[in-house]
mmCIF file with all atom_site columns, C-alpha atoms in Angstrom:
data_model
loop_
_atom_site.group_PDB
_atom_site.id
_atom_site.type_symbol
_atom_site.label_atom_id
_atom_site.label_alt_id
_atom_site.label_comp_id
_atom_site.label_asym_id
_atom_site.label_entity_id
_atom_site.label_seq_id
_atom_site.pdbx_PDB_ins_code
_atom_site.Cartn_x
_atom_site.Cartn_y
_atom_site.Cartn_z
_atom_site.occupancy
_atom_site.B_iso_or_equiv
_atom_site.pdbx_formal_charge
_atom_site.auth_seq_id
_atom_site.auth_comp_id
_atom_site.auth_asym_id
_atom_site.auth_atom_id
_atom_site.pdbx_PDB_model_num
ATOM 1   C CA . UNK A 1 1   ? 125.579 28.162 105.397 1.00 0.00 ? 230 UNK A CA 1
ATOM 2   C CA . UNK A 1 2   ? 127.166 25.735 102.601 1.00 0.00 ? 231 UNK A CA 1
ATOM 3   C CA . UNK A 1 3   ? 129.010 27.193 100.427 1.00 0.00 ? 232 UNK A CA 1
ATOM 4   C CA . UNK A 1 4   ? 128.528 25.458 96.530  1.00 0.00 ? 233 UNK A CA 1
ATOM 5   C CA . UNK A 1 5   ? 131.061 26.187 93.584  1.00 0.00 ? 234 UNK A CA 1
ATOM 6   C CA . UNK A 1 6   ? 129.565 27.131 90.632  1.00 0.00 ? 235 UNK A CA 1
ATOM 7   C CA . UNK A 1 7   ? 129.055 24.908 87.559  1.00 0.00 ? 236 UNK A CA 1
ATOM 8   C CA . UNK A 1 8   ? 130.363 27.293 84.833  1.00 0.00 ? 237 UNK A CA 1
ATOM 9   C CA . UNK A 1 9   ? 133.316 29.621 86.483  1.00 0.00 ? 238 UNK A CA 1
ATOM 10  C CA . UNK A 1 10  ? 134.312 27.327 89.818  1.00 0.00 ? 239 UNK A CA 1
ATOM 11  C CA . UNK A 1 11  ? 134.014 30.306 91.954  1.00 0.00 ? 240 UNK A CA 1
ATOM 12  C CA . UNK A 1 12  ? 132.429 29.786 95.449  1.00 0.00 ? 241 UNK A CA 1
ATOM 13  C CA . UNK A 1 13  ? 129.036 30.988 96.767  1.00 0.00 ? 242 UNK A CA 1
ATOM 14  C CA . UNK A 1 14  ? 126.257 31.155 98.839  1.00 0.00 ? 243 UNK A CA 1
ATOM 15  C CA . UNK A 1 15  ? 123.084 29.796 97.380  1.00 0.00 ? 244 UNK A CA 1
ATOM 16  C CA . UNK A 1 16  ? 119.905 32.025 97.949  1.00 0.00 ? 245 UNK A CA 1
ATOM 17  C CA . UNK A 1 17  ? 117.087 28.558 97.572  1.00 0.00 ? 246 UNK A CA 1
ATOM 18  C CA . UNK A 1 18  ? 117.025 25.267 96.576  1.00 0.00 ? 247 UNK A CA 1
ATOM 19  C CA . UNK A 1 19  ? 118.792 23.802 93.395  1.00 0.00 ? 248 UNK A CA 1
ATOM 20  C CA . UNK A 1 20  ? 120.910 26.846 93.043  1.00 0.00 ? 249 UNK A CA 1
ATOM 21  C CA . UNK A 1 21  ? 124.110 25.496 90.754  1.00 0.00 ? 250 UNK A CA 1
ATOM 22  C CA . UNK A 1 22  ? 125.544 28.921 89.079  1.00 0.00 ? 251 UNK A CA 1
ATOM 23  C CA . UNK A 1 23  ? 127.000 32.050 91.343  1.00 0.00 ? 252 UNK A CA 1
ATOM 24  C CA . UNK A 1 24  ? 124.400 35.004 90.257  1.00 0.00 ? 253 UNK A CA 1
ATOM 25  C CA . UNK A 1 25  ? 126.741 36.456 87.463  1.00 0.00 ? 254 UNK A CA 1
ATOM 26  C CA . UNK A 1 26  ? 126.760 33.102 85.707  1.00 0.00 ? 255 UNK A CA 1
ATOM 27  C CA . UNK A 1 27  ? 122.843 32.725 86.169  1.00 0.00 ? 256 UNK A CA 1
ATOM 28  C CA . UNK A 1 28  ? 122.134 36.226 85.175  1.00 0.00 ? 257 UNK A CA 1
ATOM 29  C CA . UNK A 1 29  ? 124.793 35.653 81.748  1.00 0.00 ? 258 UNK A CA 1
ATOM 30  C CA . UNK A 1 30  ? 123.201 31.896 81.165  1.00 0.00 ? 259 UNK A CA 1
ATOM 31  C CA . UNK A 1 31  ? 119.296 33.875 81.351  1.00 0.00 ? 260 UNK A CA 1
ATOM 32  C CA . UNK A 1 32  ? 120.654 36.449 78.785  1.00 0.00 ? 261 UNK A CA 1
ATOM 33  C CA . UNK A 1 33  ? 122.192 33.496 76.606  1.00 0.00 ? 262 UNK A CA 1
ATOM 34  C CA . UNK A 1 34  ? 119.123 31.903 76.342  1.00 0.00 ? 263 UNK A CA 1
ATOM 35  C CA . UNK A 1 35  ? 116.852 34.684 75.720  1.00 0.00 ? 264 UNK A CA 1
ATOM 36  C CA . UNK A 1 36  ? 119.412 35.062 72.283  1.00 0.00 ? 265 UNK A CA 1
ATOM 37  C CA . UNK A 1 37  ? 120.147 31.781 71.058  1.00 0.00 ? 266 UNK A CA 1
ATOM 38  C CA . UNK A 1 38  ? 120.026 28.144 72.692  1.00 0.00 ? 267 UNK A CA 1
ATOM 39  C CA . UNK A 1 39  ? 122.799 27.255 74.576  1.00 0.00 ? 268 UNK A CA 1
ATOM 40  C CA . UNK A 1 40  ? 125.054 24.165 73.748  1.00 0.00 ? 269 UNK A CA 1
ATOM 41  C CA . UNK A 1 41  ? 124.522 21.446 76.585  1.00 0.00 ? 270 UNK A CA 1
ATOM 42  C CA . UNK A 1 42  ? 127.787 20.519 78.610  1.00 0.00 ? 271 UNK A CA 1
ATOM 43  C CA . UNK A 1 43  ? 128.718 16.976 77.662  1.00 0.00 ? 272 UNK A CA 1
ATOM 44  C CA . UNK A 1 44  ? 129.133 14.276 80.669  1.00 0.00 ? 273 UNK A CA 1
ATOM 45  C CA . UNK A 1 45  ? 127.240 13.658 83.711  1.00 0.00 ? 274 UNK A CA 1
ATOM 46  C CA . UNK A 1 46  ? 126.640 17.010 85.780  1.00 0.00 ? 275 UNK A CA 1
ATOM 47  C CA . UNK A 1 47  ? 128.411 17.143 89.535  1.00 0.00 ? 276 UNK A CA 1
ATOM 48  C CA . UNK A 1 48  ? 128.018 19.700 92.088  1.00 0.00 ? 277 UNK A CA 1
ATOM 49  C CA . UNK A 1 49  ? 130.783 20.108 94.256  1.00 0.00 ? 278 UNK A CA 1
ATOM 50  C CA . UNK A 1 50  ? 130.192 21.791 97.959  1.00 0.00 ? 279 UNK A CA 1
ATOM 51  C CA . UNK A 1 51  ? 132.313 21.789 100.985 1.00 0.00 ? 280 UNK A CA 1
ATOM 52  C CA . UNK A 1 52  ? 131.129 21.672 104.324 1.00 0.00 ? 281 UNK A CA 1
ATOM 53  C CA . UNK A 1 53  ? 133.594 21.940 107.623 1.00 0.00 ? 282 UNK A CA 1
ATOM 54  C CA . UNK A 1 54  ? 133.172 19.125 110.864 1.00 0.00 ? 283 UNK A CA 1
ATOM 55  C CA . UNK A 1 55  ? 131.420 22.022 112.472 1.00 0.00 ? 284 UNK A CA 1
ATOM 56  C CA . UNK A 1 56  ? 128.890 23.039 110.026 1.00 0.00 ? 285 UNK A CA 1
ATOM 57  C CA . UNK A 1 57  ? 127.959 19.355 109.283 1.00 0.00 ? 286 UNK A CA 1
ATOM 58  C CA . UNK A 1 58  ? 127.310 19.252 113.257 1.00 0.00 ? 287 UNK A CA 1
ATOM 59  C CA . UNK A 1 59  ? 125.356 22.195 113.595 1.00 0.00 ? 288 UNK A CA 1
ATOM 60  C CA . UNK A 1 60  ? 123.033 21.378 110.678 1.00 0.00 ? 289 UNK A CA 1
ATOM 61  C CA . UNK A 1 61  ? 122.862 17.872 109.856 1.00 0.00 ? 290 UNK A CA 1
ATOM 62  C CA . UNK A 1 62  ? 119.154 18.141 108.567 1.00 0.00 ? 291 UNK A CA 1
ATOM 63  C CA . UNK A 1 63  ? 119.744 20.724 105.914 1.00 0.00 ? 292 UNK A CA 1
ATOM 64  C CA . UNK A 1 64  ? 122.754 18.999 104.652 1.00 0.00 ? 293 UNK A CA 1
ATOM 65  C CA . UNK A 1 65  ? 120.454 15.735 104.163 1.00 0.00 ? 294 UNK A CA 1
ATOM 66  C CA . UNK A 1 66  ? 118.003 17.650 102.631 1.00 0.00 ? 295 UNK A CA 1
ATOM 67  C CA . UNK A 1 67  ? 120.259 19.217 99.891  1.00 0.00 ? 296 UNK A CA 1
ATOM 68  C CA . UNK A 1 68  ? 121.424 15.757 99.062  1.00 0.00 ? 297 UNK A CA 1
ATOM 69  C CA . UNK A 1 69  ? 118.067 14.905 98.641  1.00 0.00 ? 298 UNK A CA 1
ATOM 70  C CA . UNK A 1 70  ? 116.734 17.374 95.960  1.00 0.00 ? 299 UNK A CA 1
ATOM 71  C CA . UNK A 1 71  ? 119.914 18.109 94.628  1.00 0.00 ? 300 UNK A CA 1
ATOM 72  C CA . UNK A 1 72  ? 121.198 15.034 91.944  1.00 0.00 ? 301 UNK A CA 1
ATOM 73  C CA . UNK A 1 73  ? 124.456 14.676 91.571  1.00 0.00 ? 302 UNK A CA 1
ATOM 74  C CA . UNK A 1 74  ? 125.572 16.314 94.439  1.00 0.00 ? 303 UNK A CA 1
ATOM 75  C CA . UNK A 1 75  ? 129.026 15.693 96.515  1.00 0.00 ? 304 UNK A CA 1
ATOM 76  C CA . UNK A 1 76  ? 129.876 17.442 99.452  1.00 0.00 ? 305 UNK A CA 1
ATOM 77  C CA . UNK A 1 77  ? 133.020 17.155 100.777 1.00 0.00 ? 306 UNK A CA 1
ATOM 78  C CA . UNK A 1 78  ? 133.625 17.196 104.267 1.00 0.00 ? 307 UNK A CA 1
ATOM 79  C CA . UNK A 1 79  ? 136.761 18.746 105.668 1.00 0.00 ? 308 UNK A CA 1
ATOM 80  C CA . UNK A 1 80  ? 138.576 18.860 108.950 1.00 0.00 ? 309 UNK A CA 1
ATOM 81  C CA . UNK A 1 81  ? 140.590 21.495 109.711 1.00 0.00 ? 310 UNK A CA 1
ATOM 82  C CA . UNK A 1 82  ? 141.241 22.588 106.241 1.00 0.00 ? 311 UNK A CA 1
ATOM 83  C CA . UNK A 1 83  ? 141.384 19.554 104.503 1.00 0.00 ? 312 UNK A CA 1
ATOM 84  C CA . UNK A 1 84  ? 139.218 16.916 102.639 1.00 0.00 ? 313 UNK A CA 1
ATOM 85  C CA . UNK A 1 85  ? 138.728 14.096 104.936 1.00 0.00 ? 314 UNK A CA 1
ATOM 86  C CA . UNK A 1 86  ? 134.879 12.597 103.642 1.00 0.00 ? 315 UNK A CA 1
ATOM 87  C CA . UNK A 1 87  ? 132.457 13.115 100.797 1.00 0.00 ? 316 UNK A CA 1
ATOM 88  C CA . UNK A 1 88  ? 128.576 12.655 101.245 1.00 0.00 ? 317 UNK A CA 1
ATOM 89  C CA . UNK A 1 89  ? 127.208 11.804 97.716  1.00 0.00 ? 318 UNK A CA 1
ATOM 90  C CA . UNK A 1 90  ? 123.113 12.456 96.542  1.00 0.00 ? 319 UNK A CA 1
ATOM 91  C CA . UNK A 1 91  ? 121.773 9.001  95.725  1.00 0.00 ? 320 UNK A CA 1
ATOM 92  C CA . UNK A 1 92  ? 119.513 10.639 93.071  1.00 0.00 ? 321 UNK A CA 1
ATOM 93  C CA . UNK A 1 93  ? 121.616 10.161 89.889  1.00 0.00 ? 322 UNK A CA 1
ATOM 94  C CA . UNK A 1 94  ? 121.882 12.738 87.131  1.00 0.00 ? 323 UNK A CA 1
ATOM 95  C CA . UNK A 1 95  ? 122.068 10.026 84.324  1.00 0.00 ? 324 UNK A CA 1
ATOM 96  C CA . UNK A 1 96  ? 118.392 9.755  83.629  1.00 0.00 ? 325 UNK A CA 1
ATOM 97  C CA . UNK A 1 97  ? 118.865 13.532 82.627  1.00 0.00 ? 326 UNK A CA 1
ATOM 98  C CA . UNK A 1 98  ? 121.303 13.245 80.256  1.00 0.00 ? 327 UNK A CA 1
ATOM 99  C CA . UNK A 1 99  ? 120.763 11.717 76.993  1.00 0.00 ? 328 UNK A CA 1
ATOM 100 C CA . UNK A 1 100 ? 122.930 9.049  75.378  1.00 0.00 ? 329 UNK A CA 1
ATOM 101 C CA . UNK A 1 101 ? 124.080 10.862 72.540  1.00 0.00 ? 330 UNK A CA 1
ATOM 102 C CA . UNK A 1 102 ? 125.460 13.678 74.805  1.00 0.00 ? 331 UNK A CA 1
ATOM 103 C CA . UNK A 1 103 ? 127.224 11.443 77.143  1.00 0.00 ? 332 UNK A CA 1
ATOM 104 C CA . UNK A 1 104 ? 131.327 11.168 76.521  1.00 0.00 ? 333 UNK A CA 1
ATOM 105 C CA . UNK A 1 105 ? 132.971 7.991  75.151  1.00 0.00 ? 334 UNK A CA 1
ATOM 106 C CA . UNK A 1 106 ? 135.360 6.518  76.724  1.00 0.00 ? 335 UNK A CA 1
ATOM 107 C CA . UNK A 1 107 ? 135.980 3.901  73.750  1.00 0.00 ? 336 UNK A CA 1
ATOM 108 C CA . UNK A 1 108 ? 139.256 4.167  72.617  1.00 0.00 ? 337 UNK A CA 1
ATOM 109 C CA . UNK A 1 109 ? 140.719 5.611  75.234  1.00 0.00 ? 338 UNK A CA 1
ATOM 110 C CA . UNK A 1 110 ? 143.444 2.692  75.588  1.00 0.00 ? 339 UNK A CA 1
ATOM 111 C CA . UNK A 1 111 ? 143.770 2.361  71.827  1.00 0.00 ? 340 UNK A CA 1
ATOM 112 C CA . UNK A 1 112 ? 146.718 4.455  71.249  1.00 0.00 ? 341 UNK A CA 1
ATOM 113 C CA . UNK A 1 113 ? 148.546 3.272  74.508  1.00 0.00 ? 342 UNK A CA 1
ATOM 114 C CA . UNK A 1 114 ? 151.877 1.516  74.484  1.00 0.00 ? 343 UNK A CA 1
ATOM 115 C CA . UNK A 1 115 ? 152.489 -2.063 74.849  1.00 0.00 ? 344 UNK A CA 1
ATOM 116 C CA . UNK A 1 116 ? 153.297 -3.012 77.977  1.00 0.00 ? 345 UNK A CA 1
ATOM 117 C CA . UNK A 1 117 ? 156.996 -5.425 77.719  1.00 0.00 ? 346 UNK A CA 1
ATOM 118 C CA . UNK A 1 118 ? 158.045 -7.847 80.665  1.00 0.00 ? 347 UNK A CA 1
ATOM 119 C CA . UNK A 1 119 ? 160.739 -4.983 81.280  1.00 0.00 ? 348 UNK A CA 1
ATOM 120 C CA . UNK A 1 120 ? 157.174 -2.931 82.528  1.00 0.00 ? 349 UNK A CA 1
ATOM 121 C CA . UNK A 1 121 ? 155.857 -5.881 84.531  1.00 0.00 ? 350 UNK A CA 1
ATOM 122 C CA . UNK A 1 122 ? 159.225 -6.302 86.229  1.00 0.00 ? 351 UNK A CA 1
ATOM 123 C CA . UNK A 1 123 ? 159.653 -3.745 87.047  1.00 0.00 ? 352 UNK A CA 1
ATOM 124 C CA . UNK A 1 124 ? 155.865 -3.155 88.923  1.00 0.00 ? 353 UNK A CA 1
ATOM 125 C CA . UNK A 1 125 ? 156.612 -6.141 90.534  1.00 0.00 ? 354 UNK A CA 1
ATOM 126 C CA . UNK A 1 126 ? 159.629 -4.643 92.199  1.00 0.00 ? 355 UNK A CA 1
ATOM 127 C CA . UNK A 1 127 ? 157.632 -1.438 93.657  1.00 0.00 ? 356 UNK A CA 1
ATOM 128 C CA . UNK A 1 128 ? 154.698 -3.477 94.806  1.00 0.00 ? 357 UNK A CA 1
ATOM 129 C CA . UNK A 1 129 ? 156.391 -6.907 95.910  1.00 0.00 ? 358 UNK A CA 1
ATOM 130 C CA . UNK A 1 130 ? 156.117 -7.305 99.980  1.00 0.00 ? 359 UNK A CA 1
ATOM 131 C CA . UNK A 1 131 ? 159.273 -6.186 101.605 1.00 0.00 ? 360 UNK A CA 1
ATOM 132 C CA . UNK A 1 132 ? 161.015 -8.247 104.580 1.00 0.00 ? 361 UNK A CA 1
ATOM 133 C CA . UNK A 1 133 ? 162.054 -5.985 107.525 1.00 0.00 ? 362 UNK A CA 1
ATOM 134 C CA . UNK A 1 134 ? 165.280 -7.784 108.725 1.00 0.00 ? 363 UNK A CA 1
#
């Protein structure tokens, strides 16, 4: 079975159906957080993170597909032997979902950045120039 992380804590789980994003403590504390008071959207564009082994993505190729087709915004991340070595991304975006004023900026990010001197581009031009093997 995939295994998902979950939106709120990270920790990793089994889901139990479809569209399952939160490990059953976080669902059952986000139900009891909504019954009280509204809860405070999460700002940015929502990704769900799974990881599936070479083997797994063999055996069940079909369910995999099928999950990145009613899930938006997913990524699964394919490893080999341990390690991250492909991702598989949903083609159903999540942006429709989110309105604009609860999107993050990214204006002014570069506004309080350094000038860059001739010592800077130098210097770049030494670590990325082509070097001659004699």
């Amino acid at each position: 079975m995939v295994k998902f992380n979950c939106v709120d804590c990270g920790t990793e789980f089994e889901p139990e159906g479809a569209r399952v994003w939160r490990c059953p403590a976080c669902t059952e504390k986000t139900n009891s957080q909504e019954e009280g008071q509204k809860q405070q959207k999460p700002q940015g564009y929502k990704v769900i993170r799974a990881e599936v082994g070479v083997r797994e993505l063999k055996a069940n190729p079909t369910e995999i597909i099928r999950m990145l087709e009613e899930t938006p915004g997913l990524e699964i991340i394919i490893t080999r032997y341990g390690k991250p070595s492909a991702k598989l991304v949903s083609l159903k975006e999540t942006s429709e979902e989110i309105p604009w004023s609860e999107r993050v900026s990214l204006r002014g990010t570069w506004a309080n950045r350094h000038e860059l001197t001739d010592a800077d581009f130098a210097e770049a031009k030494r670590i990325w120039e082509p070097k001659l093997d004699v």
